[in-house]
Short mmCIF file of N, CA and C in Angstrom, two decimals:
data_model
loop_
_atom_site.label_atom_id
_atom_site.label_comp_id
_atom_site.label_asym_id
_atom_site.label_seq_id
_atom_site.Cartn_x
_atom_site.Cartn_y
_atom_site.Cartn_z
N MET A 103 142.83 158.03 63.29
CA MET A 103 142.21 158.09 64.59
C MET A 103 140.75 157.68 64.45
N LEU A 104 140.28 156.89 65.38
CA LEU A 104 138.90 156.42 65.35
C LEU A 104 138.00 157.37 66.11
N SER A 105 136.81 157.55 65.60
CA SER A 105 135.85 158.38 66.31
C SER A 105 135.21 157.56 67.43
N LEU A 106 134.78 158.24 68.45
CA LEU A 106 134.12 157.58 69.56
C LEU A 106 132.83 156.91 69.10
N LYS A 107 132.14 157.55 68.17
CA LYS A 107 130.90 156.98 67.64
C LYS A 107 131.15 155.64 66.96
N LYS A 108 132.24 155.56 66.19
CA LYS A 108 132.56 154.31 65.50
C LYS A 108 132.91 153.21 66.52
N ILE A 109 133.64 153.56 67.54
CA ILE A 109 133.98 152.58 68.58
C ILE A 109 132.72 152.15 69.31
N ARG A 110 131.86 153.10 69.62
CA ARG A 110 130.62 152.81 70.34
C ARG A 110 129.68 151.93 69.51
N ASP A 111 129.58 152.22 68.22
CA ASP A 111 128.65 151.50 67.34
C ASP A 111 129.15 150.12 66.93
N ASN A 112 130.46 149.97 66.77
CA ASN A 112 131.03 148.71 66.28
C ASN A 112 132.24 148.25 67.10
N PRO A 113 132.06 148.00 68.39
CA PRO A 113 133.25 147.62 69.18
C PRO A 113 133.85 146.30 68.72
N SER A 114 133.01 145.36 68.32
CA SER A 114 133.56 144.06 67.90
C SER A 114 134.38 144.20 66.61
N LEU A 115 133.97 145.07 65.73
CA LEU A 115 134.72 145.32 64.50
C LEU A 115 136.11 145.86 64.82
N ILE A 116 136.17 146.80 65.74
CA ILE A 116 137.46 147.40 66.13
C ILE A 116 138.34 146.35 66.81
N ILE A 117 137.75 145.59 67.73
CA ILE A 117 138.52 144.57 68.46
C ILE A 117 139.03 143.50 67.51
N ASN A 118 138.20 143.03 66.59
CA ASN A 118 138.63 142.02 65.61
C ASN A 118 139.74 142.54 64.71
N SER A 119 139.65 143.82 64.34
CA SER A 119 140.68 144.43 63.52
C SER A 119 142.02 144.47 64.27
N LEU A 120 141.96 144.80 65.54
CA LEU A 120 143.18 144.83 66.34
C LEU A 120 143.79 143.44 66.47
N LYS A 121 142.94 142.43 66.65
CA LYS A 121 143.43 141.05 66.74
C LYS A 121 144.12 140.63 65.45
N LYS A 122 143.50 140.96 64.31
CA LYS A 122 144.08 140.59 63.01
C LYS A 122 145.45 141.22 62.80
N ARG A 123 145.62 142.45 63.33
CA ARG A 123 146.88 143.16 63.13
C ARG A 123 147.90 142.85 64.22
N GLY A 124 147.53 141.95 65.14
CA GLY A 124 148.47 141.55 66.18
C GLY A 124 148.63 142.59 67.28
N LEU A 125 147.64 143.41 67.47
CA LEU A 125 147.71 144.46 68.49
C LEU A 125 146.78 144.14 69.66
N LYS A 126 146.93 142.93 70.18
CA LYS A 126 146.03 142.47 71.24
C LYS A 126 146.14 143.32 72.51
N ASP A 127 147.29 143.94 72.73
CA ASP A 127 147.46 144.78 73.91
C ASP A 127 146.61 146.05 73.82
N LYS A 128 146.21 146.44 72.63
CA LYS A 128 145.38 147.63 72.43
C LYS A 128 143.90 147.36 72.69
N ILE A 129 143.52 146.09 72.74
CA ILE A 129 142.11 145.72 72.97
C ILE A 129 141.65 146.24 74.33
N ILE A 130 142.51 146.20 75.31
CA ILE A 130 142.18 146.70 76.65
C ILE A 130 141.82 148.18 76.59
N VAL A 131 142.55 148.91 75.78
CA VAL A 131 142.28 150.35 75.64
C VAL A 131 140.89 150.57 75.05
N VAL A 132 140.54 149.81 74.03
CA VAL A 132 139.22 149.93 73.40
C VAL A 132 138.14 149.58 74.42
N GLU A 133 138.33 148.52 75.18
CA GLU A 133 137.35 148.12 76.19
C GLU A 133 137.21 149.19 77.26
N ASP A 134 138.33 149.81 77.64
CA ASP A 134 138.28 150.90 78.62
C ASP A 134 137.52 152.10 78.07
N VAL A 135 137.76 152.42 76.82
CA VAL A 135 137.05 153.54 76.18
C VAL A 135 135.55 153.27 76.18
N ILE A 136 135.15 152.07 75.82
CA ILE A 136 133.73 151.70 75.79
C ILE A 136 133.13 151.81 77.18
N SER A 137 133.83 151.28 78.18
CA SER A 137 133.35 151.32 79.56
C SER A 137 133.22 152.75 80.07
N LEU A 138 134.23 153.56 79.84
CA LEU A 138 134.19 154.95 80.29
C LEU A 138 133.12 155.75 79.55
N ASP A 139 132.93 155.46 78.28
CA ASP A 139 131.88 156.14 77.52
C ASP A 139 130.50 155.81 78.09
N LYS A 140 130.26 154.54 78.42
CA LYS A 140 128.98 154.15 79.02
C LYS A 140 128.77 154.86 80.35
N ARG A 141 129.82 154.89 81.15
CA ARG A 141 129.72 155.56 82.45
C ARG A 141 129.44 157.05 82.28
N TRP A 142 130.14 157.69 81.36
CA TRP A 142 129.94 159.12 81.10
C TRP A 142 128.52 159.39 80.63
N ARG A 143 127.99 158.54 79.73
CA ARG A 143 126.62 158.71 79.23
C ARG A 143 125.60 158.58 80.36
N ASN A 144 125.81 157.60 81.24
CA ASN A 144 124.89 157.43 82.37
C ASN A 144 124.93 158.63 83.31
N LEU A 145 126.12 159.11 83.61
CA LEU A 145 126.25 160.27 84.49
C LEU A 145 125.66 161.53 83.85
N LYS A 146 125.87 161.68 82.57
CA LYS A 146 125.30 162.83 81.86
C LYS A 146 123.78 162.78 81.88
N GLN A 147 123.23 161.59 81.71
CA GLN A 147 121.78 161.43 81.74
C GLN A 147 121.23 161.79 83.13
N LYS A 148 121.91 161.34 84.18
CA LYS A 148 121.48 161.67 85.54
C LYS A 148 121.56 163.18 85.78
N ALA A 149 122.64 163.80 85.32
CA ALA A 149 122.80 165.24 85.48
C ALA A 149 121.71 166.00 84.73
N ASP A 150 121.38 165.55 83.54
CA ASP A 150 120.33 166.19 82.76
C ASP A 150 118.97 166.09 83.46
N LYS A 151 118.70 164.92 84.04
CA LYS A 151 117.43 164.75 84.77
C LYS A 151 117.37 165.67 85.98
N LEU A 152 118.49 165.77 86.72
CA LEU A 152 118.52 166.66 87.88
C LEU A 152 118.37 168.12 87.46
N ARG A 153 119.01 168.50 86.37
CA ARG A 153 118.89 169.87 85.86
C ARG A 153 117.45 170.17 85.48
N ASN A 154 116.80 169.20 84.84
CA ASN A 154 115.40 169.37 84.45
C ASN A 154 114.52 169.54 85.69
N LYS A 155 114.75 168.72 86.71
CA LYS A 155 113.99 168.80 87.95
C LYS A 155 114.20 170.15 88.61
N ARG A 156 115.44 170.62 88.63
CA ARG A 156 115.75 171.93 89.22
C ARG A 156 115.00 173.03 88.48
N ASN A 157 114.99 172.96 87.16
CA ASN A 157 114.29 173.97 86.36
C ASN A 157 112.79 173.95 86.64
N GLU A 158 112.21 172.75 86.80
CA GLU A 158 110.79 172.65 87.12
C GLU A 158 110.49 173.27 88.48
N LEU A 159 111.35 173.00 89.45
CA LEU A 159 111.15 173.57 90.78
C LEU A 159 111.31 175.08 90.77
N THR A 160 112.26 175.58 90.00
CA THR A 160 112.46 177.02 89.88
C THR A 160 111.21 177.68 89.30
N GLU A 161 110.65 177.06 88.29
CA GLU A 161 109.43 177.59 87.69
C GLU A 161 108.27 177.57 88.69
N GLN A 162 108.19 176.50 89.47
CA GLN A 162 107.15 176.38 90.49
C GLN A 162 107.32 177.47 91.56
N ILE A 163 108.54 177.72 91.97
CA ILE A 163 108.81 178.77 92.95
C ILE A 163 108.36 180.12 92.41
N ARG A 164 108.70 180.37 91.16
CA ARG A 164 108.32 181.63 90.52
C ARG A 164 106.79 181.80 90.52
N ARG A 165 106.06 180.72 90.15
CA ARG A 165 104.60 180.78 90.12
C ARG A 165 104.03 181.01 91.52
N PHE A 166 104.56 180.26 92.48
CA PHE A 166 104.04 180.37 93.85
C PHE A 166 104.29 181.77 94.42
N LYS A 167 105.45 182.35 94.14
CA LYS A 167 105.73 183.71 94.60
C LYS A 167 104.73 184.70 94.00
N LYS A 168 104.47 184.52 92.72
CA LYS A 168 103.54 185.40 92.02
C LYS A 168 102.13 185.29 92.60
N GLU A 169 101.75 184.06 93.00
CA GLU A 169 100.42 183.82 93.55
C GLU A 169 100.36 184.08 95.06
N GLY A 170 101.50 184.35 95.68
CA GLY A 170 101.54 184.64 97.11
C GLY A 170 101.48 183.41 97.98
N LYS A 171 101.79 182.25 97.43
CA LYS A 171 101.78 181.01 98.20
C LYS A 171 103.12 180.80 98.88
N LYS A 172 103.13 179.92 99.89
CA LYS A 172 104.37 179.60 100.60
C LYS A 172 105.26 178.72 99.71
N ILE A 173 106.54 179.01 99.76
CA ILE A 173 107.48 178.29 98.90
C ILE A 173 108.53 177.51 99.69
N ASP A 174 108.36 177.44 101.00
CA ASP A 174 109.37 176.78 101.85
C ASP A 174 109.63 175.33 101.44
N LEU A 175 108.55 174.58 101.23
CA LEU A 175 108.70 173.17 100.88
C LEU A 175 109.41 172.99 99.54
N ILE A 176 109.05 173.82 98.58
CA ILE A 176 109.65 173.73 97.25
C ILE A 176 111.14 174.11 97.33
N ILE A 177 111.46 175.10 98.11
CA ILE A 177 112.86 175.51 98.25
C ILE A 177 113.67 174.38 98.88
N THR A 178 113.08 173.69 99.84
CA THR A 178 113.76 172.55 100.46
C THR A 178 114.03 171.46 99.42
N LYS A 179 113.05 171.17 98.58
CA LYS A 179 113.22 170.17 97.51
C LYS A 179 114.31 170.62 96.54
N ALA A 180 114.29 171.91 96.20
CA ALA A 180 115.28 172.43 95.26
C ALA A 180 116.70 172.28 95.82
N ARG A 181 116.86 172.52 97.11
CA ARG A 181 118.18 172.37 97.74
C ARG A 181 118.64 170.91 97.71
N GLU A 182 117.70 169.98 97.86
CA GLU A 182 118.05 168.56 97.79
C GLU A 182 118.54 168.17 96.42
N VAL A 183 117.92 168.75 95.42
CA VAL A 183 118.31 168.45 94.03
C VAL A 183 119.68 169.05 93.78
#
């Protein structure tokens, strides 16, 4: 079984190996794995950025509450995130 890291790092090596062994129908599977991995990485990165933004806003809300400032605008931003 191939690791995802190996497929990600050397897709041409895997594809060429499949061609040499006459398994051209498996090339589509490798290409799908690569495509889905890229999509998953992009979505994970977006989720991580949103999580970070939410954490920053939560910290800001905490500070503003402690200082007695209004937090309505920050809460609205947090809900959007």
